[in-house]
mmCIF file of C-alpha atoms and ligand atoms in Angstrom:
data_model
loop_
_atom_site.group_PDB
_atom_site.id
_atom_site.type_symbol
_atom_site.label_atom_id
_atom_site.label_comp_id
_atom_site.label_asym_id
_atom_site.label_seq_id
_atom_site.Cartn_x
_atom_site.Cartn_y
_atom_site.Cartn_z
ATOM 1 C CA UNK A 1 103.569 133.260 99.348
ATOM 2 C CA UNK A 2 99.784 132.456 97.877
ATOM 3 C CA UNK A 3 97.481 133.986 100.135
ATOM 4 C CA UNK A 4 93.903 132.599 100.424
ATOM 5 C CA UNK A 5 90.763 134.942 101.605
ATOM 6 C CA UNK A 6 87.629 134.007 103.744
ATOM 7 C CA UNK A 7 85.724 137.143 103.763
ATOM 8 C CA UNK A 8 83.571 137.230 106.893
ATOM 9 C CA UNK A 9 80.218 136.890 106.791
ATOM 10 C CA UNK A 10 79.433 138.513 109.736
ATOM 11 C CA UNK A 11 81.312 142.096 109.404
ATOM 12 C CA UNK A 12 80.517 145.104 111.947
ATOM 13 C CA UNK A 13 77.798 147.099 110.342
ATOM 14 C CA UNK A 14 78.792 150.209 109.225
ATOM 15 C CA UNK A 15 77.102 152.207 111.623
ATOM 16 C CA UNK A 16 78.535 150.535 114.396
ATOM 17 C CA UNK A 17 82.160 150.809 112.837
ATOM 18 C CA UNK A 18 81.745 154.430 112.535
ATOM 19 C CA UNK A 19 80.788 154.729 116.683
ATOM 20 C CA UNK A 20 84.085 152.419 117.257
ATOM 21 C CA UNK A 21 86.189 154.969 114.763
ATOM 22 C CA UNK A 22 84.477 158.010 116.704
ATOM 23 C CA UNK A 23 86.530 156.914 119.416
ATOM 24 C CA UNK A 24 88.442 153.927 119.613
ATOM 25 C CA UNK A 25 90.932 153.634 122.766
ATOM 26 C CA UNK A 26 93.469 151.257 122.456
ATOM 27 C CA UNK A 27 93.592 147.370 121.870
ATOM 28 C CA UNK A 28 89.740 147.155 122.874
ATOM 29 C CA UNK A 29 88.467 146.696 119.404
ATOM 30 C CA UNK A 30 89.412 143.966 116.508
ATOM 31 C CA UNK A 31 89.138 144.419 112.879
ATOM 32 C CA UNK A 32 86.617 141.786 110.867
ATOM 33 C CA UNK A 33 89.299 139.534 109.768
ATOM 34 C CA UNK A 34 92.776 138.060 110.645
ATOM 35 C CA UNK A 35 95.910 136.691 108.996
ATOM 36 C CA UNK A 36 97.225 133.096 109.498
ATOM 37 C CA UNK A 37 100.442 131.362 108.188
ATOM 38 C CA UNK A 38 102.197 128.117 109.631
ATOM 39 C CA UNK A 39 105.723 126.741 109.824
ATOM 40 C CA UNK A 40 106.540 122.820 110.134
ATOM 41 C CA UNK A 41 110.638 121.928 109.048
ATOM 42 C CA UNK A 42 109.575 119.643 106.228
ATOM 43 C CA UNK A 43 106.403 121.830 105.159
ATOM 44 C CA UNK A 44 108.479 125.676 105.958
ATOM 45 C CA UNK A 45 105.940 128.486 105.818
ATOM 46 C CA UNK A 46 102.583 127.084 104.201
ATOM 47 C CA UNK A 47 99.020 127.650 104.449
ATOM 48 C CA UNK A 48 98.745 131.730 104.108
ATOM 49 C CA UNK A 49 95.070 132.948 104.985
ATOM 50 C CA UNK A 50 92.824 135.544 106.109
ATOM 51 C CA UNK A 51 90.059 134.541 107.460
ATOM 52 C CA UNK A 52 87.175 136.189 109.579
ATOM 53 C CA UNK A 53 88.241 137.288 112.873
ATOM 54 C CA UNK A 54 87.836 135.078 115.686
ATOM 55 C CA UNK A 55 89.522 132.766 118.603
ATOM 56 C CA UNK A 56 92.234 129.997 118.250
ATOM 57 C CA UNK A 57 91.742 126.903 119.697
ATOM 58 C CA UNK A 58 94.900 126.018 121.723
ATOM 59 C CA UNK A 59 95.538 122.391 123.046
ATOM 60 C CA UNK A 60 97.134 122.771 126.801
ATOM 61 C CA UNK A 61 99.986 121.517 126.289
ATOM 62 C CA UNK A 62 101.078 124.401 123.120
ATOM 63 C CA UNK A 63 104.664 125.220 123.806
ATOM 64 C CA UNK A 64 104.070 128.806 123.838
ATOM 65 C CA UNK A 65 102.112 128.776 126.823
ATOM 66 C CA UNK A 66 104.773 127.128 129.092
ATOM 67 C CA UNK A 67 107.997 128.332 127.866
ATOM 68 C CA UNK A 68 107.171 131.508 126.213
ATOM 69 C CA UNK A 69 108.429 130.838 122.960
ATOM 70 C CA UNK A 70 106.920 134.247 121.007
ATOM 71 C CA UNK A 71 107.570 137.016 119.250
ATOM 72 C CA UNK A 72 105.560 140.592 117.959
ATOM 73 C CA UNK A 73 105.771 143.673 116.041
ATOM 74 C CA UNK A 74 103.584 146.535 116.793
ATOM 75 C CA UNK A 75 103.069 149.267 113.518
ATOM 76 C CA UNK A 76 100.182 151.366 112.350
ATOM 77 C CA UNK A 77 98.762 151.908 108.752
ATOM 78 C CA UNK A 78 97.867 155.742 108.245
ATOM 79 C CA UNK A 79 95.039 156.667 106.568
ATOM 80 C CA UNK A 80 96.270 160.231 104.049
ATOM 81 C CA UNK A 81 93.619 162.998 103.219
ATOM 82 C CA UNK A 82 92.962 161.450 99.663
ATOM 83 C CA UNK A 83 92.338 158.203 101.081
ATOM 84 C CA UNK A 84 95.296 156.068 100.395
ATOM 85 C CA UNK A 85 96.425 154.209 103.215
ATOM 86 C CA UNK A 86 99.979 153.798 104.012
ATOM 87 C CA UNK A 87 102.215 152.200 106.635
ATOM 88 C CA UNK A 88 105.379 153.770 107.788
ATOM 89 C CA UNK A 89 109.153 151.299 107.074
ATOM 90 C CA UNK A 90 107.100 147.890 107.400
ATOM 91 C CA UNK A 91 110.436 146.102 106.437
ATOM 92 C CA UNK A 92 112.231 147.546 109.183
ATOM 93 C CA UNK A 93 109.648 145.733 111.554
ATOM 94 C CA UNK A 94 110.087 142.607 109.351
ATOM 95 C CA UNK A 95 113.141 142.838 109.763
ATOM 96 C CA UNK A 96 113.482 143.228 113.303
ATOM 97 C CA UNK A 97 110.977 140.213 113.805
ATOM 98 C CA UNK A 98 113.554 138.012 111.824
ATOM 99 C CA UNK A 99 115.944 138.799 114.327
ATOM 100 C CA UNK A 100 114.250 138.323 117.590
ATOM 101 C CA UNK A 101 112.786 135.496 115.836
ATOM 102 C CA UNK A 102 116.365 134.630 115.796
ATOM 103 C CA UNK A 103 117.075 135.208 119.387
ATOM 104 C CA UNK A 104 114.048 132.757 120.800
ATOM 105 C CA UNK A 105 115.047 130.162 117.891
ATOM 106 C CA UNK A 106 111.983 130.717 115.800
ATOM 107 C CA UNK A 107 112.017 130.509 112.223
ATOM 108 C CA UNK A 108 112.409 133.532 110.123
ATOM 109 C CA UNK A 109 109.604 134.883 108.198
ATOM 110 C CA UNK A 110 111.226 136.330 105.071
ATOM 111 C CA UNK A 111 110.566 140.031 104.977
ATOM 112 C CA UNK A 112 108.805 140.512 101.894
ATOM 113 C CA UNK A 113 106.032 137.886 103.029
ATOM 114 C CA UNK A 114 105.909 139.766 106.445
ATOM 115 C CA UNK A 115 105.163 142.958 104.041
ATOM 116 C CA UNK A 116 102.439 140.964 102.304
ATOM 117 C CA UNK A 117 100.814 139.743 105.413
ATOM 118 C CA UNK A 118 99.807 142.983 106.660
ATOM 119 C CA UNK A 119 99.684 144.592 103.145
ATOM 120 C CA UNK A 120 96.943 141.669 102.337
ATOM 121 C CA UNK A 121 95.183 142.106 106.590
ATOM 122 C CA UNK A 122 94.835 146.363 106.313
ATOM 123 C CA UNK A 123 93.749 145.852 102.101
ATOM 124 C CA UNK A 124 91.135 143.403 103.312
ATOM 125 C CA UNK A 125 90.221 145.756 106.622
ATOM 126 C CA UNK A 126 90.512 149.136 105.030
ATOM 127 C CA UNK A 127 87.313 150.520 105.967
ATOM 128 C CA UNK A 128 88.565 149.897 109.660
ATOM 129 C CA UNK A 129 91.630 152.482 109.468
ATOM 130 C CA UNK A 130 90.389 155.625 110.793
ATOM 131 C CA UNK A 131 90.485 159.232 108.787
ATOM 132 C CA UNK A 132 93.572 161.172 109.760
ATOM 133 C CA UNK A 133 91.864 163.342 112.321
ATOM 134 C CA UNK A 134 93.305 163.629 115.785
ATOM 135 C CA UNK A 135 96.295 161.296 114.969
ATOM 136 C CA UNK A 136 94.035 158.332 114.814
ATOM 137 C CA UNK A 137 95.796 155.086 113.362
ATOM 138 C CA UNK A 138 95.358 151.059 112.841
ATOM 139 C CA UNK A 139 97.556 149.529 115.095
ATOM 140 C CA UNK A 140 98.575 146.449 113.220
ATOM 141 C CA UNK A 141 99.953 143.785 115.520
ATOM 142 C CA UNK A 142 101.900 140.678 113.633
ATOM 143 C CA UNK A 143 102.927 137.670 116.029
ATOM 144 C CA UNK A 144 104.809 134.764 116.121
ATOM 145 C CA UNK A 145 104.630 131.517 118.382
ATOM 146 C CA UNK A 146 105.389 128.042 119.431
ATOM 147 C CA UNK A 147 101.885 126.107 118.741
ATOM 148 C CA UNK A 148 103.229 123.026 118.904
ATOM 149 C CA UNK A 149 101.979 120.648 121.189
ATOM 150 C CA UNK A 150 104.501 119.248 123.540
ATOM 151 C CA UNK A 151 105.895 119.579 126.953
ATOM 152 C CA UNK A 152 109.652 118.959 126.067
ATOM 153 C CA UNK A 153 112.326 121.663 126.413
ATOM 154 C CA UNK A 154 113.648 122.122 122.633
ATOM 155 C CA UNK A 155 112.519 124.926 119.678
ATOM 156 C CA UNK A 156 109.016 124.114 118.529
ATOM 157 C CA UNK A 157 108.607 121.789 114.954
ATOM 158 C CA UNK A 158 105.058 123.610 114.274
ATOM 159 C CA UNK A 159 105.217 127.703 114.709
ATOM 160 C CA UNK A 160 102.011 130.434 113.821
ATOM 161 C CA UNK A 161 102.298 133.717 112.483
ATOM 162 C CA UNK A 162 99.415 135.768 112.704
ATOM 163 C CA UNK A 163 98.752 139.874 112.085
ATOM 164 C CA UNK A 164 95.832 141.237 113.727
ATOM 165 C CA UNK A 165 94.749 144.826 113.147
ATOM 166 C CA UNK A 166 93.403 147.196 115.969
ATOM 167 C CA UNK A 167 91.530 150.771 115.411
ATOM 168 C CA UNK A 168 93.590 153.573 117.847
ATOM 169 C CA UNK A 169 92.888 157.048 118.879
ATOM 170 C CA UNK A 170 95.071 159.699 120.056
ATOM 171 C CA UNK A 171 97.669 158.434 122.781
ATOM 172 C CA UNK A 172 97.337 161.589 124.302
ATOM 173 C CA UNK A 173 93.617 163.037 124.585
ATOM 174 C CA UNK A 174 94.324 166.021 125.687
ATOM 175 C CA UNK A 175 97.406 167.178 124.011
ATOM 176 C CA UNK A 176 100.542 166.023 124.339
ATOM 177 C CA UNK A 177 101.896 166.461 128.122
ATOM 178 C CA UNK A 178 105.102 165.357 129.572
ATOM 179 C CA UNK A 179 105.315 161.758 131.257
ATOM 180 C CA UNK A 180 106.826 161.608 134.623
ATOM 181 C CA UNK A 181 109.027 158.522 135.581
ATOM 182 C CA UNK A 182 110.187 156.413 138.506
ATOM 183 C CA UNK A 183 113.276 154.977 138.255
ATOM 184 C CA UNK A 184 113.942 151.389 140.010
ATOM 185 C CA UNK A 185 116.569 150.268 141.287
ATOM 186 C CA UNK A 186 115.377 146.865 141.946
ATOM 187 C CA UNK A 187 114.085 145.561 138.772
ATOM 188 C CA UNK A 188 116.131 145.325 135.710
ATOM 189 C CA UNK A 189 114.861 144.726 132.229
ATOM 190 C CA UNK A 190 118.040 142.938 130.430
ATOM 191 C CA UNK A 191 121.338 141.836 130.965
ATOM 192 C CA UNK A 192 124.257 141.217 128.455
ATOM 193 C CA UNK A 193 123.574 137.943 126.587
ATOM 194 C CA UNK A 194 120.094 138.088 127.209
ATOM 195 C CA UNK A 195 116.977 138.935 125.366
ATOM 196 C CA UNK A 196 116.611 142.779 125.939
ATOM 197 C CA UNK A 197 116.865 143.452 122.065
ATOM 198 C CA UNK A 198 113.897 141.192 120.550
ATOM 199 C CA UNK A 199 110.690 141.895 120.937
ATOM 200 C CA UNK A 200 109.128 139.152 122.813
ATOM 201 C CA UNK A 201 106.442 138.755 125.453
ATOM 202 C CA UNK A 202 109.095 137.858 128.209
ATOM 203 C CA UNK A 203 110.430 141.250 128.338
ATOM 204 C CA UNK A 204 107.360 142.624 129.300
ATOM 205 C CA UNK A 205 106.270 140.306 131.683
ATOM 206 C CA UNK A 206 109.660 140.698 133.482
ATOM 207 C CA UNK A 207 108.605 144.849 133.214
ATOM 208 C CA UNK A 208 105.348 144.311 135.025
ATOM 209 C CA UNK A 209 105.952 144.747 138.438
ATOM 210 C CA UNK A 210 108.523 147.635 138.363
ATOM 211 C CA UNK A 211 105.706 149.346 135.598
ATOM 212 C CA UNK A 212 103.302 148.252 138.966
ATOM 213 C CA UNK A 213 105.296 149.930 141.561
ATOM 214 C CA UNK A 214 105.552 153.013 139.055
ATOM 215 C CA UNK A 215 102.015 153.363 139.208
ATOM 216 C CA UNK A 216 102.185 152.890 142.430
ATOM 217 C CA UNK A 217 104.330 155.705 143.545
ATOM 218 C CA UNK A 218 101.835 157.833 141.396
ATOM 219 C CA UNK A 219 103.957 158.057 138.208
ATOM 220 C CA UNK A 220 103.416 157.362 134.471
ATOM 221 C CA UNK A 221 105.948 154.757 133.428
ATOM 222 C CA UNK A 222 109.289 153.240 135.142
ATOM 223 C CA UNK A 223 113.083 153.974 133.495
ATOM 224 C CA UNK A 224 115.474 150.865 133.925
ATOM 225 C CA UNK A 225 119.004 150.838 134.064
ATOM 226 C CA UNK A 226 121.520 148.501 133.014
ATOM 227 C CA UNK A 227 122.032 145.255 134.736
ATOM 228 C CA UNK A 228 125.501 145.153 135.242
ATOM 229 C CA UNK A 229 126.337 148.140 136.862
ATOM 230 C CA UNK A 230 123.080 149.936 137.559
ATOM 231 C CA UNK A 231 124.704 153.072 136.246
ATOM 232 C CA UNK A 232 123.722 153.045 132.775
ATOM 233 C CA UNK A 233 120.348 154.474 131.676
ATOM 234 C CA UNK A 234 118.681 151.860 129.171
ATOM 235 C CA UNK A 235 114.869 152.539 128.427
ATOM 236 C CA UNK A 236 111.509 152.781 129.418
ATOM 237 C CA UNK A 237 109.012 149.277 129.624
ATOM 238 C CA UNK A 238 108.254 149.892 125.923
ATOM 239 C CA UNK A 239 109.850 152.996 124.791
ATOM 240 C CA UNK A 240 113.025 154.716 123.839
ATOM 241 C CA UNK A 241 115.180 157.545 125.344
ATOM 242 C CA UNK A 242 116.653 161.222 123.861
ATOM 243 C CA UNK A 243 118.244 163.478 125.946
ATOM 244 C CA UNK A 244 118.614 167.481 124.576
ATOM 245 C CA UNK A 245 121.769 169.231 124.873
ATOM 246 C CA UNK A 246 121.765 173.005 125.336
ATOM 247 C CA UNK A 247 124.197 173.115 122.793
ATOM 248 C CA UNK A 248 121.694 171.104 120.660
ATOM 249 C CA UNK A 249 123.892 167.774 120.959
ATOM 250 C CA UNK A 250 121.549 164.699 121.308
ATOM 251 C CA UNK A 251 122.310 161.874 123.272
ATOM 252 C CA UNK A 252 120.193 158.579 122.983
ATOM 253 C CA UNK A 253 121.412 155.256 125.033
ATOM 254 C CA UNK A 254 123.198 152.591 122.521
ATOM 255 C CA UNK A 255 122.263 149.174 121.870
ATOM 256 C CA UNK A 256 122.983 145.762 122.959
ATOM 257 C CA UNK A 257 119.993 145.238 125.961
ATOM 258 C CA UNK A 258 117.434 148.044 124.470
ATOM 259 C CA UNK A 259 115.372 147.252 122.422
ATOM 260 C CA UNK A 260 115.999 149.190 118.973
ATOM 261 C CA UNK A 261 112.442 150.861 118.135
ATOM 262 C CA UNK A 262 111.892 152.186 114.298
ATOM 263 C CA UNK A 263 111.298 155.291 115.876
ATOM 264 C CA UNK A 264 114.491 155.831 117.702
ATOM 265 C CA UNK A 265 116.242 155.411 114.328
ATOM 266 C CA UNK A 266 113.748 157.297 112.500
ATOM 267 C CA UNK A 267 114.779 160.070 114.638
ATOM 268 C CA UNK A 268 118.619 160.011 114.918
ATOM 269 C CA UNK A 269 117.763 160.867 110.814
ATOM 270 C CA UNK A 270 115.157 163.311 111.047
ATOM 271 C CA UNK A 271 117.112 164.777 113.983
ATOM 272 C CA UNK A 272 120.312 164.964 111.814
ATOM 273 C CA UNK A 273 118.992 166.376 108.933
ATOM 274 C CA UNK A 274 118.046 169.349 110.983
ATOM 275 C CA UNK A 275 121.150 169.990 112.479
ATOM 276 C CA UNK A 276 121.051 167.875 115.411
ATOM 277 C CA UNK A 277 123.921 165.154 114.977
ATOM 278 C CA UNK A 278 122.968 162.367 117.323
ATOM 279 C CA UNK A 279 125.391 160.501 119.432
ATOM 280 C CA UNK A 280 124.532 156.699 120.481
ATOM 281 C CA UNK A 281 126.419 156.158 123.677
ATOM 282 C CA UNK A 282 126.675 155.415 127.575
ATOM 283 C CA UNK A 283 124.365 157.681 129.830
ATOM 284 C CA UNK A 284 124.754 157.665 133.537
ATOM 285 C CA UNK A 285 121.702 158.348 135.770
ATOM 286 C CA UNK A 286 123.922 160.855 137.538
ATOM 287 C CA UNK A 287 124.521 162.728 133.780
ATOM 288 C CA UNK A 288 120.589 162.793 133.769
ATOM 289 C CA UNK A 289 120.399 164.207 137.296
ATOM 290 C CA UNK A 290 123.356 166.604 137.301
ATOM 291 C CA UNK A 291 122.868 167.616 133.512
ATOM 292 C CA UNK A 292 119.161 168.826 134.478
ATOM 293 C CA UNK A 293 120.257 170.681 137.596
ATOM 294 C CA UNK A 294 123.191 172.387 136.016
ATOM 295 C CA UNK A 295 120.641 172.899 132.216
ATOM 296 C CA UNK A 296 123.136 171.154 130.321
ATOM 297 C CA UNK A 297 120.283 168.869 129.335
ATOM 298 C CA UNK A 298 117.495 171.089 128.092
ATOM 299 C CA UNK A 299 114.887 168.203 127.315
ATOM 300 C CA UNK A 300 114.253 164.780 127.476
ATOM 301 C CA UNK A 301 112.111 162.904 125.301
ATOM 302 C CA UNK A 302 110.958 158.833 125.037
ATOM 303 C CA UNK A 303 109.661 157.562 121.374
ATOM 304 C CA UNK A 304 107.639 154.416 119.995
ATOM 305 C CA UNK A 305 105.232 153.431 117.837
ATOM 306 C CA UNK A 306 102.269 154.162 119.822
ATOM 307 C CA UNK A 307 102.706 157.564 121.536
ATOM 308 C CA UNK A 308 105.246 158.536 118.526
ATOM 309 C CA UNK A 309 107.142 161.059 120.654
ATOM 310 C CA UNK A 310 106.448 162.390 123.891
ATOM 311 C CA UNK A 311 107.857 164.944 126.529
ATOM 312 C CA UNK A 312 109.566 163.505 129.757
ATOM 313 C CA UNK A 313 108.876 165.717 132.599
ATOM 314 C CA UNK A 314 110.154 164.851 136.262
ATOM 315 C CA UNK A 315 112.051 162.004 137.558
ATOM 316 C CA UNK A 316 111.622 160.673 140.707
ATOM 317 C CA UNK A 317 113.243 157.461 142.903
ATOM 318 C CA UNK A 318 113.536 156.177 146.187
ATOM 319 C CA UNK A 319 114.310 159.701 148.323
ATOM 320 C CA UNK A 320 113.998 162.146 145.715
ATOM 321 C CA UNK A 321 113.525 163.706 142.506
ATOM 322 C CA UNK A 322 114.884 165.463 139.511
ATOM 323 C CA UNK A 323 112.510 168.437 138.114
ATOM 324 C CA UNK A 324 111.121 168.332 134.374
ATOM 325 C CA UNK A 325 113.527 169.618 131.618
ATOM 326 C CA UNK A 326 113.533 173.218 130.974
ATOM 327 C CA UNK A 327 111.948 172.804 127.214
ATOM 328 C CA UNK A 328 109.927 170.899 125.113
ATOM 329 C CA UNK A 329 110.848 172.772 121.908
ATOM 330 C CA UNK A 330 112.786 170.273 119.623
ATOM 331 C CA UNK A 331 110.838 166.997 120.821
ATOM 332 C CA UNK A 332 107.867 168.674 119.879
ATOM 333 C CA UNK A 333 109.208 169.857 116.285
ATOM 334 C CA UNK A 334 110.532 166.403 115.859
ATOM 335 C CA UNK A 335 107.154 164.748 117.016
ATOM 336 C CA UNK A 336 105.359 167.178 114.708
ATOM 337 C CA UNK A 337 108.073 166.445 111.275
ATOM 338 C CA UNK A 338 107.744 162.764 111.886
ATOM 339 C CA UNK A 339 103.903 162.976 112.165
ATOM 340 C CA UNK A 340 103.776 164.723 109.295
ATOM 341 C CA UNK A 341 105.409 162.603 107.213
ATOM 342 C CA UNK A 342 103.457 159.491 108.641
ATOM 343 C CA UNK A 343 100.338 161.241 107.633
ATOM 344 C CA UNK A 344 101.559 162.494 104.153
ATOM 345 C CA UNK A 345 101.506 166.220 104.969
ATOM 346 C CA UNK A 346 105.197 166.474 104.527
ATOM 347 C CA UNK A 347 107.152 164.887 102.239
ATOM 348 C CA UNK A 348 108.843 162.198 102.861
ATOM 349 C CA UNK A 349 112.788 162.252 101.717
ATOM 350 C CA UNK A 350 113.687 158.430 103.386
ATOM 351 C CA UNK A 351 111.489 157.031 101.246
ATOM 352 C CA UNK A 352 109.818 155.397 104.636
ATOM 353 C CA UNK A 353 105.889 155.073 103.430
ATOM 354 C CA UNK A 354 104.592 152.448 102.147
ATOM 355 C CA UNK A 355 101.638 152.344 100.373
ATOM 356 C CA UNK A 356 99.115 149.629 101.010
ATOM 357 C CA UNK A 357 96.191 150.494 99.240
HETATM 358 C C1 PLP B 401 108.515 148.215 120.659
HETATM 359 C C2 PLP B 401 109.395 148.750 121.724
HETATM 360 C C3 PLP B 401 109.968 150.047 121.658
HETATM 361 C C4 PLP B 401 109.649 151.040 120.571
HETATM 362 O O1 PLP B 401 109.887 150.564 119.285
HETATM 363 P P1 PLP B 401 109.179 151.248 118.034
HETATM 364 O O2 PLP B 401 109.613 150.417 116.877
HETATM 365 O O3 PLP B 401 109.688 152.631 117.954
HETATM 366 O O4 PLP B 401 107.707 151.194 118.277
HETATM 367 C C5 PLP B 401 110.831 150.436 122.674
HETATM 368 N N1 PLP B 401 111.110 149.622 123.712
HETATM 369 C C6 PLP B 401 110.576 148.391 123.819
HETATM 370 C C7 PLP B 401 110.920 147.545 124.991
HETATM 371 C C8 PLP B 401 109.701 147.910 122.837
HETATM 372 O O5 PLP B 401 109.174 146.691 122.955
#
């Protein structure tokens, strides 16, 4: 893939930059430039770019906008203490676009042009991703869509990828603390056949209004169970589940309607190679309730990208509650290995960095 460059003429001063770095949030600020690449099925993928920052003109009638026809990735580049910046298994998100591209019948990017897309976005934005202080990150956020323009029912003939980039502080300002949950028991997030295991807009649009009522009933996120039986504990709106054993067993829901996050199976690894053999499996909601009253499960933990690992404390539903875990221990020494190696203080024995510039 032959990638052409715009630089921008208009990049964010440097003083400016370093107020946005000083404290960035999340998803508020954008990088100076973006990357661009379209699909037709005569021309396949042509036209690679990056080109300043800045919005898309979209006729009314793009596909996307009516039928949803989309996929993402979400992935940070980490900057080390000598300066190199790195991202952490960027083929494992390519390849996990090329299969919910799959699912909503878009065309595969191949995975070593995904690589180069954001290899060629964070080399051109470098100066945006922050120093490694506080757990700061670029967020980089590739996309896929239907921008044809027609009304018809059918796969789109003209499809965009683009990769933005996004500066990101800490998830958690204060220190890590644990989440609490509400469980629904209206809403479910996928069913079998269905699209719970790409990584597409619908999914969360669906999780909206149970994520709402969370909020709602003064909790941090909403746990959904499967939609079969209503038994089966699947995930959170955009994050995984681990449950602790107190004989150090760990338990994490299997696949099929979750969505499979890089950091889930970066952690059934790390978690293995120190001592903790994972088991991917059916959990019941009554396992989670009974297991934390009786301390058979001594912690519970949800993982992605963006808040890496973090602590679940209480659960609560309609007409009660289960209390918080007992411990925090081995999420936090997992959080704390896995962080490591994503900001090159530890070594990393997968082989999972990637060095971008
Ligand atoms: C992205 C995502 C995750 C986490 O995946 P990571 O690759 O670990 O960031 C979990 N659940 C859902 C629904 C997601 O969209």
């Amino acid at each position: 893939m032959h990638i052409s460059t715009t630089p921008s003429d208009h990049p964010v001063a440097d003083e400016r930059l370093t107020e946005i770095l000083a404290n960035p949030g999340f998803g508020t600020h954008f990088t100076d430039h973006m990357f661009t690449v379209e699909w037709t099925p005569d021309g396949g993928w042509h036209d690679a770019r990056v080109t300043p920052y800045g919005p898309l003109t979209l006729d009314p009638a793009t596909a996307v906008l009516h039928y949803a026809q989309e996929t993402f990735e979400g992935m940070k580049a980490y900057r080390h203490d000598d300066g190199s910046v790195w991202t952490f298994r960027p083929e494992a998100n390519a390849a996990r676009m090329a299969r919910s591209s799959h699912r909503l019948a878009l065309p595969v990017l191949p995975e070593e042009d995904f690589v180069a897309a954001v290899d060629a976005l964070v080399t051109q934005d470098q100066r945006w991703v922050p120093d490694s202080q506080g757990e700061k990150s670029l967020y980089v956020r590739p996309f896929m869509f239907a921008s044809e323009t027609f009304l018809g029912v059918r796969p789109a003939q003209h499809v965009t990828f683009m990769v933005i980039c996004s500066p990101a502080g800490a998830y958690f300002k204060g220190g890590v603390k644990p989440v609490t949950l509400w469980l629904t028991e209206e809403y479910t997030r996928a069913g079998r056949g269905g699209m719970g295991a790409a990584k597409t807009g619908g999914n969360y649009a669906s999780s909206l209004v149970a994520q709402q009522e969370a909020i709602g009933q003064g909790c941090d996120q909403v746990v959904f169970l499967d939609a079969q039986e209503g038994r089966y504990v699947e995930e959170l709106g955009g994050m995984n589940l681990y449950f602790v054993h107190a004989d150090g067993r760990i338990v994490t829901p299997e696949t099929g309607t979750i969505l499979e996050g890089i950091t889930r199976s970066s952690i059934i690894e790390l978690a293995g190679k120190l001592g903790h053999p994972v088991e991917e499996r059916k959990l019941s909601i009554d396992e989670w309730r009974d297991g934390v009253a009786s301390g058979d499960i001594v912690e519970i933990f949800a993982c992605g990208t963006a808040a890496v690992v973090t602590p679940v404390g209480s659960l609560r539903w309609d007409g009660g509650e289960a209390p918080a875990p007992a411990s925090t221990d081995l999420t936090m020494e997992l959080r704390q290995s896995l962080v490591d190696i994503q900001y090159g203080r530890a070594e990393d024995p997968f082989g999972w960095m990637h060095r971008v510039c």
